[in-house]
Short mmCIF file of C-alpha atoms in Angstrom, two decimals:
data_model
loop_
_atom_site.label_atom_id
_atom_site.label_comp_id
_atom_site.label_asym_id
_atom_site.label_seq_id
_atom_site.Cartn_x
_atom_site.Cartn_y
_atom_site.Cartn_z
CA UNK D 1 14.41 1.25 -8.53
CA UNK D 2 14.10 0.10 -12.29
CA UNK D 3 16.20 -2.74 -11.56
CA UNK D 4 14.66 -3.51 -8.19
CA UNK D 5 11.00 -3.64 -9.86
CA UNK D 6 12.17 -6.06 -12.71
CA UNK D 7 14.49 -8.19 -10.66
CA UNK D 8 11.07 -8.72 -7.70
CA UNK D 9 8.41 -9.14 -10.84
CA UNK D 10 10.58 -11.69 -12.39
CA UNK D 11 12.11 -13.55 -9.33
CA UNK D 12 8.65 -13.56 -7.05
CA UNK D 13 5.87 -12.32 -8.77
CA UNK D 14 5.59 -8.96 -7.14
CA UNK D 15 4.73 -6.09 -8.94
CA UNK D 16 5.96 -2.40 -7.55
CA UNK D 17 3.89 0.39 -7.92
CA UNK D 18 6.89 3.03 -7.57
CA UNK D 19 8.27 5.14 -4.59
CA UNK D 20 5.65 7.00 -2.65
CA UNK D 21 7.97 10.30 -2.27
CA UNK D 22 9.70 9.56 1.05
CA UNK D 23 12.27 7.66 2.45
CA UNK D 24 13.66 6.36 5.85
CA UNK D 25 17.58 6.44 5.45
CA UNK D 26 19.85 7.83 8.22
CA UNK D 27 20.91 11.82 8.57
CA UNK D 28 22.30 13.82 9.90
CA UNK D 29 20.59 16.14 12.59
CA UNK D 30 20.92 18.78 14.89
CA UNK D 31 18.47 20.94 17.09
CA UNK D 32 16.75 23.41 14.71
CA UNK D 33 18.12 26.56 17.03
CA UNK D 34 21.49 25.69 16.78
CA UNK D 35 21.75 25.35 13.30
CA UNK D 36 19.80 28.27 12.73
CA UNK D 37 22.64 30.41 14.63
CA UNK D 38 25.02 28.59 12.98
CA UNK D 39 23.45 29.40 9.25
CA UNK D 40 23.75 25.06 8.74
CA UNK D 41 20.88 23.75 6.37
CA UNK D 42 23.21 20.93 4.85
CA UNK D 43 26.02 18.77 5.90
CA UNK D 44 28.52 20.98 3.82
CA UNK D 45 27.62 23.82 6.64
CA UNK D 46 28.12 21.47 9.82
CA UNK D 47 31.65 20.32 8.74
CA UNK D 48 33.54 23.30 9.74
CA UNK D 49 32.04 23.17 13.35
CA UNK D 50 32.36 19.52 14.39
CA UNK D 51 35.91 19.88 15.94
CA UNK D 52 33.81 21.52 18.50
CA UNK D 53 30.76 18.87 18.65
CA UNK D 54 29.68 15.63 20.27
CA UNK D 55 27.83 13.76 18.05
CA UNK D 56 25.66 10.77 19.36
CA UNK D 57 24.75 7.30 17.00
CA UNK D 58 22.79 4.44 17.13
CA UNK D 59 25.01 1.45 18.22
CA UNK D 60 26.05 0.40 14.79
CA UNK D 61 25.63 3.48 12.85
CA UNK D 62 29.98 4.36 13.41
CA UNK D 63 30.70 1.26 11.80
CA UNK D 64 28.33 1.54 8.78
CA UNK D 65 29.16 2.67 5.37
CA UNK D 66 27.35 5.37 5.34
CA UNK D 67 28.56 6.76 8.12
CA UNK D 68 32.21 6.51 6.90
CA UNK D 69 31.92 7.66 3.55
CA UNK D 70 29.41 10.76 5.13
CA UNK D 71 32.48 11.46 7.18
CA UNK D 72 34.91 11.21 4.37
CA UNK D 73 32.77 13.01 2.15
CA UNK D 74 32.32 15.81 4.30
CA UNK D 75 35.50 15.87 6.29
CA UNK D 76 33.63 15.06 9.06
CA UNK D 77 35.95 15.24 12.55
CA UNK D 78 33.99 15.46 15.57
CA UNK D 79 35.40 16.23 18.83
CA UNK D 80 33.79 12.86 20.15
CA UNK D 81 31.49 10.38 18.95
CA UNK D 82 28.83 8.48 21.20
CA UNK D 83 26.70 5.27 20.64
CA UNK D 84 23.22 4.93 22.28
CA UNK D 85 20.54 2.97 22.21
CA UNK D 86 18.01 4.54 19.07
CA UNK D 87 15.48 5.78 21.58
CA UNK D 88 18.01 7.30 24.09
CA UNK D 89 20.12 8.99 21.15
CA UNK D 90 17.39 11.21 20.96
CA UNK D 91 16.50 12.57 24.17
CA UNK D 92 20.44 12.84 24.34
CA UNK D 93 20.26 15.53 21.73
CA UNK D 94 17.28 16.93 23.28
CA UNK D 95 18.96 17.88 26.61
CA UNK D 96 22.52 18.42 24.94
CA UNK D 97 24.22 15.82 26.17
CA UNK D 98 25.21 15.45 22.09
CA UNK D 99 24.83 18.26 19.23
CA UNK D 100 24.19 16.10 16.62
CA UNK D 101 22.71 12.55 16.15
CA UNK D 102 22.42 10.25 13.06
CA UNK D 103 18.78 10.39 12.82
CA UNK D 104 15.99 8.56 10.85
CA UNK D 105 15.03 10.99 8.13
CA UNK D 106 11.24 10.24 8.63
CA UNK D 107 11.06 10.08 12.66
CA UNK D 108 8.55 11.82 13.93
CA UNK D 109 11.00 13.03 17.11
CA UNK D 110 12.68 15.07 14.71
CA UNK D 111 9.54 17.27 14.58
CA UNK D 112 8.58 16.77 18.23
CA UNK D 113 12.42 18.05 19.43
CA UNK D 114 12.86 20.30 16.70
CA UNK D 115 15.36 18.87 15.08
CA UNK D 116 16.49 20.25 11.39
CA UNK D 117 17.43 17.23 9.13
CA UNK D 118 20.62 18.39 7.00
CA UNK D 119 20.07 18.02 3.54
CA UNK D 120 23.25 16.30 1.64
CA UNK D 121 24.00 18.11 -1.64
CA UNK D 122 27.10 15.53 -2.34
CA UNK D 123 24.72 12.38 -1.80
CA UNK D 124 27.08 10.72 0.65
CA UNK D 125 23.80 8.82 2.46
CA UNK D 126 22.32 6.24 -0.17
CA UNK D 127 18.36 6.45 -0.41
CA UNK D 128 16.13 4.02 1.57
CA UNK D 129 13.07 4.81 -0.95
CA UNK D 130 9.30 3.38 0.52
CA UNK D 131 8.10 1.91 -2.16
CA UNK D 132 4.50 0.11 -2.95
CA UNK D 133 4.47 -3.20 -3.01
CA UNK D 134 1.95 -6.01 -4.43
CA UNK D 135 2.14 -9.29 -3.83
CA UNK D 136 1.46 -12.12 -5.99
CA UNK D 137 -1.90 -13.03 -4.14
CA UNK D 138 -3.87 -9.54 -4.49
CA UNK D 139 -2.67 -8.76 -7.66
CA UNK D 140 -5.60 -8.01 -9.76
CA UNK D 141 -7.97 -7.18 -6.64
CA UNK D 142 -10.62 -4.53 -8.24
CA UNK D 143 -9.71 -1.08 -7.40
CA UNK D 144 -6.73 -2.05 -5.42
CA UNK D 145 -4.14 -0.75 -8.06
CA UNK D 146 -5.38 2.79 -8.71
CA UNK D 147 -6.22 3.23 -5.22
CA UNK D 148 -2.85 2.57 -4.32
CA UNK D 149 -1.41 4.35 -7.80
CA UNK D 150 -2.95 7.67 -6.46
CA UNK D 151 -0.19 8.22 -3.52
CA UNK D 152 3.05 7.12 -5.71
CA UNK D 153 5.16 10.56 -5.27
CA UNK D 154 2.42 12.20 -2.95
CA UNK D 155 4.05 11.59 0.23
CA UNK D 156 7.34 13.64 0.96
CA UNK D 157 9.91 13.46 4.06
CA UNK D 158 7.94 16.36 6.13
CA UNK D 159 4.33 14.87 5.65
CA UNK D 160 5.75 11.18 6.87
CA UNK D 161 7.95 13.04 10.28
CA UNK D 162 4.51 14.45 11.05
CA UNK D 163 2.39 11.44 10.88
CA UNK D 164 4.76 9.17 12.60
CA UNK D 165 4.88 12.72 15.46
CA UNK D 166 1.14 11.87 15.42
CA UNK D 167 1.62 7.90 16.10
CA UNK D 168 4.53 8.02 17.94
CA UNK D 169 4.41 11.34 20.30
CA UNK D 170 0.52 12.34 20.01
CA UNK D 171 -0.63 8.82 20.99
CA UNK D 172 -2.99 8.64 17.81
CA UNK D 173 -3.80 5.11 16.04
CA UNK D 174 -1.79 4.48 12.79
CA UNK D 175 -5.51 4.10 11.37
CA UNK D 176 -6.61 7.64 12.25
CA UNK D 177 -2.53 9.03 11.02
CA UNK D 178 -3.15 6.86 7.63
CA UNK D 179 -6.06 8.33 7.28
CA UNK D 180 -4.78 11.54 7.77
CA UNK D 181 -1.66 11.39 5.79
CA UNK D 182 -3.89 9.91 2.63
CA UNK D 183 -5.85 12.46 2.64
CA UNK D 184 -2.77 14.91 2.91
CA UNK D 185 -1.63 13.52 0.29
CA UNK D 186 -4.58 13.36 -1.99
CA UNK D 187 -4.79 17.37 -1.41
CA UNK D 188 -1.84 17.93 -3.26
CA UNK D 189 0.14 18.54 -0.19
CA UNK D 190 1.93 22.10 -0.14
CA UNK D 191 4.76 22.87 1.68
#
């Protein structure tokens, strides 16, 4: 992120404010029910079951790198893997068609299904940090900056699945969810 911030201030002028807290990479997920009977919270847990799972991907996820070095990492062997389209990957999991998909970490579906997002204690997934960004023309707008300054590290994985659940699934404007989440995270948001 250090490098990121000097190499976009130097090359175009754009200054970043720092990582709000969350981030939108791929995982690893599983209906919340099924990993609860199976005692899996992280990928470490799931490996010793997948001989017996399907797991379902977006159409280029199995020939990413982060799939392969997940896999590798984790000795990963599932009894089948299936590509879907993004949208259909998830009501595959929903009806068990699959028993694991390579979710977005900050889709709001995730809450809406039910779906537990493994954690990955050996890091294999890089981070997709959101980050605050300023561009050349409204830097130095009054107030802007500390408005902005106040969310950096507020906003965690949970808070963001809920207010894209409230966009996406619960048909309210991304005005109203802003809103929402800012003031969420404002609060001092408690898990």
């Amino acid at each position: 992120l250090n490098r990121m911030t000097a190499w976009l201030l130097e090359t175009h002028g754009i200054v970043s404010l720092g990582a709000l807290g969350f981030e939108n990479a791929y995982a690893l997920a599983l209906p919340r029910n099924i990993a609860d009977s199976l005692s899996i919270i992280t990928l470490a847990d799931l490996a010793p079951h997948t001989s017996s799972m399907v797991m379902g991907a977006d159409y280029v996820f199995f020939d990413r790198p982060e799939w392969k070095n997940a896999r590798d990492v984790y000795r990963l062997n599932f009894k089948e893997l299936r590509a879907f389209d993004p949208t259909l990957m998830y009501t595959a999991v929903r009806v068990g068609e699959v028993d694991v998909i390579s979710a977005y970490s900050t889709d709001g579906r995730n809450v809406e299904y039910d779906l537990l997002v493994l954690e990955d204690p050996l890091q294999s997934l890089p981070p997709y940090d959101a980050a605050l960004l300023l561009s050349p023309k409204i830097i130095g707008t009054p107030g802007l900056e500390s408005s902005l300054m106040a969310l950096i590290g507020k906003i965690d994985d949970d808070m963001m699945r809920k207010a894209n659940k409230m966009v996406d699934s619960d048909g309210l404007s991304v005005r109203k969810a802003a809103a929402m989440l800012r003031a969420e995270a404002l609060q001092g948001h408690k898990k």
